[in-house]
Amino acid sequence: MELYIDTANLDEIKQAHDLGVLDGVTTNPSLIAKEGIDYGKRLAEICQVVDGPVSAEVIALDTAGMLAEGRERAKIAENIVIKLPSTVDGLRACKALADEGIRTNMTLCFQPLQALMVAKAGAFLVSPFIGRIDDIGLDGMDLIAQIRQIYDNYGLPTKVLAASIRHPKHMLDCAMVGADVATVPFNVIQQFMNHPLTDIGIDKFLADYKKAFG
Ligand code: E4P
């Protein structure tokens, strides 16, 4: 299972990269707005740190605008992936970019037929948003399972990138259901190696050792 970090903060990206298990980065307009820095400049900085896929989201809502933005962003670095909304215009842009050899990440996916359509259009990644589905009282994990099943049924190569992950249980459930990738905020990644019994065990081992050998 691949692990991406979901942030536009360079310091968090460097810290996650230093763990040695980071496979890519996703950004979005809200995340870059938080950083208050030019989007293109930050994407270039991120691509200096991470070799894996780095998603750059378009702002345009129409196919022509998405294509213009996407082609421009794709020039930043070879590992840039163009993030497009899962709309009809996004679908057309996805197909056009895929035909040009530009990889896409189809974002804001909330139902399985969006995932089927974007896979048929040649998307590299599809991003179902788990947390935002949970937020409206439904179960985001059901969507991951449905997309997994559909892609497996037809051997569709688009990767399922679980997004809008809010806590470690989301990550565990994604791994159990078979998401190919999860994109995770840094504060959640930091919890993945935590268990109080690990800390208690270390303390006890050291105390026993010190008692015996000083
Ligand atoms: C995915 O690529 C998005 O950037 C992200 O996961 C959205 O998460 P949120 O619902 O917590 O904003």
PDB file of C-alpha atoms and ligand atoms in Angstrom:
ATOM      1  CA  MET A   1       0.000   0.000   0.000  1.00  0.00           C
ATOM      2  CA  GLU A   2       1.339   3.405  -0.950  1.00  0.00           C
ATOM      3  CA  LEU A   3       1.339   6.341   1.455  1.00  0.00           C
ATOM      4  CA  TYR A   4       0.997   9.938   0.290  1.00  0.00           C
ATOM      5  CA  ILE A   5       0.950  13.008   2.483  1.00  0.00           C
ATOM      6  CA  ASP A   6      -1.995  15.384   2.072  1.00  0.00           C
ATOM      7  CA  THR A   7      -0.488  18.847   2.580  1.00  0.00           C
ATOM      8  CA  ALA A   8       1.179  21.770   0.838  1.00  0.00           C
ATOM      9  CA  ASN A   9       3.386  22.470   3.867  1.00  0.00           C
ATOM     10  CA  LEU A  10       7.019  21.903   2.905  1.00  0.00           C
ATOM     11  CA  ASP A  11       8.233  21.258   6.420  1.00  0.00           C
ATOM     12  CA  GLU A  12       5.640  18.496   6.945  1.00  0.00           C
ATOM     13  CA  ILE A  13       6.536  16.990   3.562  1.00  0.00           C
ATOM     14  CA  LYS A  14      10.247  16.945   4.481  1.00  0.00           C
ATOM     15  CA  GLN A  15       9.532  15.352   7.871  1.00  0.00           C
ATOM     16  CA  ALA A  16       7.293  12.680   6.307  1.00  0.00           C
ATOM     17  CA  HIS A  17       9.871  12.064   3.559  1.00  0.00           C
ATOM     18  CA  ASP A  18      12.550  11.581   6.227  1.00  0.00           C
ATOM     19  CA  LEU A  19      10.565   8.594   7.574  1.00  0.00           C
ATOM     20  CA  GLY A  20      11.579   6.760   4.399  1.00  0.00           C
ATOM     21  CA  VAL A  21       8.110   5.439   3.584  1.00  0.00           C
ATOM     22  CA  LEU A  22       6.517   8.336   1.710  1.00  0.00           C
ATOM     23  CA  ASP A  23       5.385   7.581  -1.855  1.00  0.00           C
ATOM     24  CA  GLY A  24       3.803  10.853  -2.969  1.00  0.00           C
ATOM     25  CA  VAL A  25       2.013  14.105  -2.140  1.00  0.00           C
ATOM     26  CA  THR A  26      -1.466  15.502  -2.720  1.00  0.00           C
ATOM     27  CA  THR A  27      -2.302  19.192  -2.569  1.00  0.00           C
ATOM     28  CA  ASN A  28      -5.530  21.090  -3.138  1.00  0.00           C
ATOM     29  CA  PRO A  29      -6.573  24.770  -3.370  1.00  0.00           C
ATOM     30  CA  SER A  30      -7.541  24.922   0.328  1.00  0.00           C
ATOM     31  CA  LEU A  31      -4.182  23.483   1.398  1.00  0.00           C
ATOM     32  CA  ILE A  32      -2.166  25.906  -0.744  1.00  0.00           C
ATOM     33  CA  ALA A  33      -4.326  28.833   0.449  1.00  0.00           C
ATOM     34  CA  LYS A  34      -3.303  27.946   4.023  1.00  0.00           C
ATOM     35  CA  GLU A  35       0.367  28.282   3.019  1.00  0.00           C
ATOM     36  CA  GLY A  36      -0.168  31.677   1.335  1.00  0.00           C
ATOM     37  CA  ILE A  37       2.470  30.957  -1.331  1.00  0.00           C
ATOM     38  CA  ASP A  38       2.340  30.821  -5.130  1.00  0.00           C
ATOM     39  CA  TYR A  39       1.001  27.374  -6.109  1.00  0.00           C
ATOM     40  CA  GLY A  40       3.479  26.767  -8.955  1.00  0.00           C
ATOM     41  CA  LYS A  41       6.449  27.778  -6.796  1.00  0.00           C
ATOM     42  CA  ARG A  42       5.395  25.426  -3.988  1.00  0.00           C
ATOM     43  CA  LEU A  43       4.811  22.527  -6.392  1.00  0.00           C
ATOM     44  CA  ALA A  44       8.341  22.971  -7.754  1.00  0.00           C
ATOM     45  CA  GLU A  45       9.710  22.966  -4.189  1.00  0.00           C
ATOM     46  CA  ILE A  46       7.774  19.796  -3.331  1.00  0.00           C
ATOM     47  CA  CYS A  47       9.067  18.035  -6.452  1.00  0.00           C
ATOM     48  CA  GLN A  48      12.637  18.787  -5.324  1.00  0.00           C
ATOM     49  CA  VAL A  49      11.955  16.722  -2.184  1.00  0.00           C
ATOM     50  CA  VAL A  50       9.682  13.915  -3.402  1.00  0.00           C
ATOM     51  CA  ASP A  51      10.249  11.747  -6.499  1.00  0.00           C
ATOM     52  CA  GLY A  52       6.825  10.088  -6.394  1.00  0.00           C
ATOM     53  CA  PRO A  53       3.565  11.510  -7.777  1.00  0.00           C
ATOM     54  CA  VAL A  54       2.751  15.074  -6.664  1.00  0.00           C
ATOM     55  CA  SER A  55      -0.861  16.087  -7.332  1.00  0.00           C
ATOM     56  CA  ALA A  56      -1.508  19.649  -8.555  1.00  0.00           C
ATOM     57  CA  GLU A  57      -5.188  20.587  -8.601  1.00  0.00           C
ATOM     58  CA  VAL A  58      -6.661  22.797 -11.319  1.00  0.00           C
ATOM     59  CA  ILE A  59      -8.829  25.805 -10.474  1.00  0.00           C
ATOM     60  CA  ALA A  60     -10.698  25.959 -13.806  1.00  0.00           C
ATOM     61  CA  LEU A  61     -14.128  24.356 -14.039  1.00  0.00           C
ATOM     62  CA  ASP A  62     -14.391  23.980 -17.836  1.00  0.00           C
ATOM     63  CA  THR A  63     -12.533  21.401 -19.928  1.00  0.00           C
ATOM     64  CA  ALA A  64     -10.531  23.941 -21.947  1.00  0.00           C
ATOM     65  CA  GLY A  65      -9.423  25.790 -18.829  1.00  0.00           C
ATOM     66  CA  MET A  66      -8.510  22.531 -17.062  1.00  0.00           C
ATOM     67  CA  LEU A  67      -6.446  21.430 -20.047  1.00  0.00           C
ATOM     68  CA  ALA A  68      -4.584  24.737 -20.253  1.00  0.00           C
ATOM     69  CA  GLU A  69      -3.829  24.706 -16.514  1.00  0.00           C
ATOM     70  CA  GLY A  70      -3.006  21.015 -16.491  1.00  0.00           C
ATOM     71  CA  ARG A  71      -0.568  21.232 -19.400  1.00  0.00           C
ATOM     72  CA  GLU A  72       1.149  24.210 -17.754  1.00  0.00           C
ATOM     73  CA  ARG A  73       1.462  22.508 -14.339  1.00  0.00           C
ATOM     74  CA  ALA A  74       2.706  19.298 -15.973  1.00  0.00           C
ATOM     75  CA  LYS A  75       5.772  21.221 -17.177  1.00  0.00           C
ATOM     76  CA  ILE A  76       6.884  21.876 -13.580  1.00  0.00           C
ATOM     77  CA  ALA A  77       8.324  18.378 -13.128  1.00  0.00           C
ATOM     78  CA  GLU A  78       7.948  14.863 -14.496  1.00  0.00           C
ATOM     79  CA  ASN A  79       6.242  13.618 -11.326  1.00  0.00           C
ATOM     80  CA  ILE A  80       3.418  16.175 -11.401  1.00  0.00           C
ATOM     81  CA  VAL A  81      -0.029  14.549 -11.609  1.00  0.00           C
ATOM     82  CA  ILE A  82      -2.920  16.790 -12.642  1.00  0.00           C
ATOM     83  CA  LYS A  83      -5.799  16.752 -10.189  1.00  0.00           C
ATOM     84  CA  LEU A  84      -9.184  17.311 -11.806  1.00  0.00           C
ATOM     85  CA  PRO A  85     -12.683  17.339 -10.311  1.00  0.00           C
ATOM     86  CA  SER A  86     -14.884  14.284 -11.010  1.00  0.00           C
ATOM     87  CA  THR A  87     -17.311  16.240 -13.211  1.00  0.00           C
ATOM     88  CA  VAL A  88     -18.283  15.869 -16.875  1.00  0.00           C
ATOM     89  CA  ASP A  89     -15.762  18.576 -17.812  1.00  0.00           C
ATOM     90  CA  GLY A  90     -13.163  16.877 -15.636  1.00  0.00           C
ATOM     91  CA  LEU A  91     -13.855  13.567 -17.362  1.00  0.00           C
ATOM     92  CA  ARG A  92     -13.234  15.094 -20.798  1.00  0.00           C
ATOM     93  CA  ALA A  93     -10.037  16.740 -19.568  1.00  0.00           C
ATOM     94  CA  CYS A  94      -8.944  13.442 -18.018  1.00  0.00           C
ATOM     95  CA  LYS A  95      -9.326  11.614 -21.315  1.00  0.00           C
ATOM     96  CA  ALA A  96      -7.484  14.339 -23.254  1.00  0.00           C
ATOM     97  CA  LEU A  97      -4.583  14.493 -20.787  1.00  0.00           C
ATOM     98  CA  ALA A  98      -4.355  10.696 -20.613  1.00  0.00           C
ATOM     99  CA  ASP A  99      -4.110  10.604 -24.424  1.00  0.00           C
ATOM    100  CA  GLU A 100      -1.197  13.059 -24.151  1.00  0.00           C
ATOM    101  CA  GLY A 101       0.547  10.893 -21.555  1.00  0.00           C
ATOM    102  CA  ILE A 102      -0.174  13.257 -18.641  1.00  0.00           C
ATOM    103  CA  ARG A 103      -1.233  11.436 -15.465  1.00  0.00           C
ATOM    104  CA  THR A 104      -4.398  12.550 -13.662  1.00  0.00           C
ATOM    105  CA  ASN A 105      -5.864  12.269 -10.182  1.00  0.00           C
ATOM    106  CA  MET A 106      -9.670  12.494 -10.323  1.00  0.00           C
ATOM    107  CA  THR A 107     -10.696  14.157  -7.093  1.00  0.00           C
ATOM    108  CA  LEU A 108     -13.938  14.806  -5.184  1.00  0.00           C
ATOM    109  CA  CYS A 109     -15.232  11.314  -5.994  1.00  0.00           C
ATOM    110  CA  PHE A 110     -18.307  10.526  -3.903  1.00  0.00           C
ATOM    111  CA  GLN A 111     -19.992   7.674  -5.747  1.00  0.00           C
ATOM    112  CA  PRO A 112     -18.714   4.537  -7.527  1.00  0.00           C
ATOM    113  CA  LEU A 113     -19.910   5.372 -11.038  1.00  0.00           C
ATOM    114  CA  GLN A 114     -17.715   8.480 -11.049  1.00  0.00           C
ATOM    115  CA  ALA A 115     -14.824   6.106 -10.351  1.00  0.00           C
ATOM    116  CA  LEU A 116     -15.888   3.762 -13.169  1.00  0.00           C
ATOM    117  CA  MET A 117     -16.130   6.613 -15.671  1.00  0.00           C
ATOM    118  CA  VAL A 118     -12.778   8.185 -14.806  1.00  0.00           C
ATOM    119  CA  ALA A 119     -11.092   4.792 -15.000  1.00  0.00           C
ATOM    120  CA  LYS A 120     -12.526   4.351 -18.497  1.00  0.00           C
ATOM    121  CA  ALA A 121     -11.116   7.800 -19.358  1.00  0.00           C
ATOM    122  CA  GLY A 122      -7.637   6.654 -18.337  1.00  0.00           C
ATOM    123  CA  ALA A 123      -7.245   8.259 -14.913  1.00  0.00           C
ATOM    124  CA  PHE A 124      -4.040   7.341 -13.080  1.00  0.00           C
ATOM    125  CA  LEU A 125      -5.659   7.875  -9.654  1.00  0.00           C
ATOM    126  CA  VAL A 126      -9.190   8.313  -8.330  1.00  0.00           C
ATOM    127  CA  SER A 127      -9.718  10.056  -4.986  1.00  0.00           C
ATOM    128  CA  PRO A 128     -12.804   8.968  -3.022  1.00  0.00           C
ATOM    129  CA  PHE A 129     -13.241  11.285  -0.005  1.00  0.00           C
ATOM    130  CA  ILE A 130     -13.927   9.096   3.032  1.00  0.00           C
ATOM    131  CA  GLY A 131     -14.092  11.713   5.801  1.00  0.00           C
ATOM    132  CA  ARG A 132     -16.502  14.008   3.990  1.00  0.00           C
ATOM    133  CA  ILE A 133     -18.893  11.077   3.414  1.00  0.00           C
ATOM    134  CA  ASP A 134     -18.682  10.129   7.100  1.00  0.00           C
ATOM    135  CA  ASP A 135     -19.396  13.800   7.901  1.00  0.00           C
ATOM    136  CA  ILE A 136     -22.871  13.536   6.354  1.00  0.00           C
ATOM    137  CA  GLY A 137     -23.728  10.384   8.311  1.00  0.00           C
ATOM    138  CA  LEU A 138     -22.843   7.779   5.651  1.00  0.00           C
ATOM    139  CA  ASP A 139     -19.936   5.312   5.570  1.00  0.00           C
ATOM    140  CA  GLY A 140     -17.038   6.460   3.395  1.00  0.00           C
ATOM    141  CA  MET A 141     -15.404   3.040   3.571  1.00  0.00           C
ATOM    142  CA  ASP A 142     -18.319   1.495   1.633  1.00  0.00           C
ATOM    143  CA  LEU A 143     -17.285   3.655  -1.328  1.00  0.00           C
ATOM    144  CA  ILE A 144     -13.689   2.417  -1.190  1.00  0.00           C
ATOM    145  CA  ALA A 145     -14.936  -1.189  -1.146  1.00  0.00           C
ATOM    146  CA  GLN A 146     -17.325  -0.614  -4.066  1.00  0.00           C
ATOM    147  CA  ILE A 147     -14.641   0.997  -6.227  1.00  0.00           C
ATOM    148  CA  ARG A 148     -12.154  -1.765  -5.345  1.00  0.00           C
ATOM    149  CA  GLN A 149     -14.702  -4.385  -6.435  1.00  0.00           C
ATOM    150  CA  ILE A 150     -15.538  -2.605  -9.717  1.00  0.00           C
ATOM    151  CA  TYR A 151     -11.875  -2.101 -10.638  1.00  0.00           C
ATOM    152  CA  ASP A 152     -11.099  -5.730  -9.798  1.00  0.00           C
ATOM    153  CA  ASN A 153     -14.122  -6.979 -11.785  1.00  0.00           C
ATOM    154  CA  TYR A 154     -12.806  -5.394 -14.962  1.00  0.00           C
ATOM    155  CA  GLY A 155      -9.066  -5.247 -14.338  1.00  0.00           C
ATOM    156  CA  LEU A 156      -9.114  -1.426 -14.456  1.00  0.00           C
ATOM    157  CA  PRO A 157      -5.608  -0.131 -13.664  1.00  0.00           C
ATOM    158  CA  THR A 158      -6.649   3.211 -12.079  1.00  0.00           C
ATOM    159  CA  LYS A 159      -5.339   3.334  -8.515  1.00  0.00           C
ATOM    160  CA  VAL A 160      -7.777   3.850  -5.656  1.00  0.00           C
ATOM    161  CA  LEU A 161      -6.386   6.725  -3.596  1.00  0.00           C
ATOM    162  CA  ALA A 162      -8.324   6.978  -0.336  1.00  0.00           C
ATOM    163  CA  ALA A 163      -8.587  10.682   0.548  1.00  0.00           C
ATOM    164  CA  SER A 164     -10.098  12.812   3.291  1.00  0.00           C
ATOM    165  CA  ILE A 165      -8.565  10.531   5.922  1.00  0.00           C
ATOM    166  CA  ARG A 166      -9.098  11.886   9.407  1.00  0.00           C
ATOM    167  CA  HIS A 167      -7.744   9.260  11.829  1.00  0.00           C
ATOM    168  CA  PRO A 168      -5.712   6.008  11.998  1.00  0.00           C
ATOM    169  CA  LYS A 169      -8.846   3.813  11.881  1.00  0.00           C
ATOM    170  CA  HIS A 170      -9.561   5.182   8.392  1.00  0.00           C
ATOM    171  CA  MET A 171      -6.060   4.106   7.335  1.00  0.00           C
ATOM    172  CA  LEU A 172      -6.463   0.633   8.833  1.00  0.00           C
ATOM    173  CA  ASP A 173      -9.855   0.115   7.174  1.00  0.00           C
ATOM    174  CA  CYS A 174      -8.448   1.278   3.816  1.00  0.00           C
ATOM    175  CA  ALA A 175      -5.628  -1.237   4.111  1.00  0.00           C
ATOM    176  CA  MET A 176      -8.098  -4.017   4.940  1.00  0.00           C
ATOM    177  CA  VAL A 177     -10.409  -3.127   2.036  1.00  0.00           C
ATOM    178  CA  GLY A 178      -7.522  -2.866  -0.442  1.00  0.00           C
ATOM    179  CA  ALA A 179      -7.100   0.815  -1.319  1.00  0.00           C
ATOM    180  CA  ASP A 180      -3.947   1.127  -3.426  1.00  0.00           C
ATOM    181  CA  VAL A 181      -2.925   4.425  -1.843  1.00  0.00           C
ATOM    182  CA  ALA A 182      -3.976   6.589   1.085  1.00  0.00           C
ATOM    183  CA  THR A 183      -3.266  10.292   1.290  1.00  0.00           C
ATOM    184  CA  VAL A 184      -2.999  11.305   4.906  1.00  0.00           C
ATOM    185  CA  PRO A 185      -2.474  14.563   6.852  1.00  0.00           C
ATOM    186  CA  PHE A 186       0.835  14.722   8.730  1.00  0.00           C
ATOM    187  CA  ASN A 187      -0.764  14.735  12.210  1.00  0.00           C
ATOM    188  CA  VAL A 188      -2.458  11.412  11.360  1.00  0.00           C
ATOM    189  CA  ILE A 189       0.721   9.857   9.867  1.00  0.00           C
ATOM    190  CA  GLN A 190       2.464  10.718  13.144  1.00  0.00           C
ATOM    191  CA  GLN A 191       0.068   8.415  15.024  1.00  0.00           C
ATOM    192  CA  PHE A 192       0.729   5.296  12.941  1.00  0.00           C
ATOM    193  CA  MET A 193       3.633   4.008  15.054  1.00  0.00           C
ATOM    194  CA  ASN A 194       2.041   4.775  18.429  1.00  0.00           C
ATOM    195  CA  HIS A 195       0.950   2.287  21.055  1.00  0.00           C
ATOM    196  CA  PRO A 196       1.114   2.846  24.837  1.00  0.00           C
ATOM    197  CA  LEU A 197       2.201  -0.774  25.396  1.00  0.00           C
ATOM    198  CA  THR A 198       5.233  -0.162  23.166  1.00  0.00           C
ATOM    199  CA  ASP A 199       6.291   2.741  25.432  1.00  0.00           C
ATOM    200  CA  ILE A 200       5.538   0.796  28.615  1.00  0.00           C
ATOM    201  CA  GLY A 201       7.469  -2.200  27.236  1.00  0.00           C
ATOM    202  CA  ILE A 202      10.539  -0.080  26.424  1.00  0.00           C
ATOM    203  CA  ASP A 203      10.487   1.469  29.914  1.00  0.00           C
ATOM    204  CA  LYS A 204      10.276  -1.974  31.537  1.00  0.00           C
ATOM    205  CA  PHE A 205      13.059  -3.484  29.404  1.00  0.00           C
ATOM    206  CA  LEU A 206      15.364  -0.559  30.250  1.00  0.00           C
ATOM    207  CA  ALA A 207      14.472  -0.644  33.966  1.00  0.00           C
ATOM    208  CA  ASP A 208      15.161  -4.413  34.163  1.00  0.00           C
ATOM    209  CA  TYR A 209      18.451  -4.003  32.282  1.00  0.00           C
ATOM    210  CA  LYS A 210      19.589  -1.145  34.543  1.00  0.00           C
ATOM    211  CA  LYS A 211      18.641  -3.118  37.683  1.00  0.00           C
ATOM    212  CA  ALA A 212      20.806  -6.058  36.542  1.00  0.00           C
ATOM    213  CA  PHE A 213      23.777  -4.221  35.036  1.00  0.00           C
ATOM    214  CA  GLY A 214      23.627  -0.714  36.501  1.00  0.00           C
TER     215      GLY A 214
HETATM  216  C1  E4P B   1      -7.380  14.807  -1.326  1.00  0.00           C
HETATM  217  O1  E4P B   1      -6.553  14.785  -2.181  1.00  0.00           O
HETATM  218  C2  E4P B   1      -7.779  16.008  -0.570  1.00  0.00           C
HETATM  219  O2  E4P B   1      -6.714  16.924  -0.600  1.00  0.00           O
HETATM  220  C3  E4P B   1      -8.057  15.745   0.888  1.00  0.00           C
HETATM  221  O3  E4P B   1      -7.821  14.419   1.253  1.00  0.00           O
HETATM  222  C4  E4P B   1      -9.313  16.354   1.413  1.00  0.00           C
HETATM  223  O4  E4P B   1      -9.446  16.064   2.779  1.00  0.00           O
HETATM  224  P1  E4P B   1     -10.455  16.847   3.736  1.00  0.00           P
HETATM  225  O5  E4P B   1     -11.832  16.338   3.461  1.00  0.00           O
HETATM  226  O6  E4P B   1     -10.001  16.505   5.111  1.00  0.00           O
HETATM  227  O7  E4P B   1     -10.327  18.307   3.391  1.00  0.00           O
END
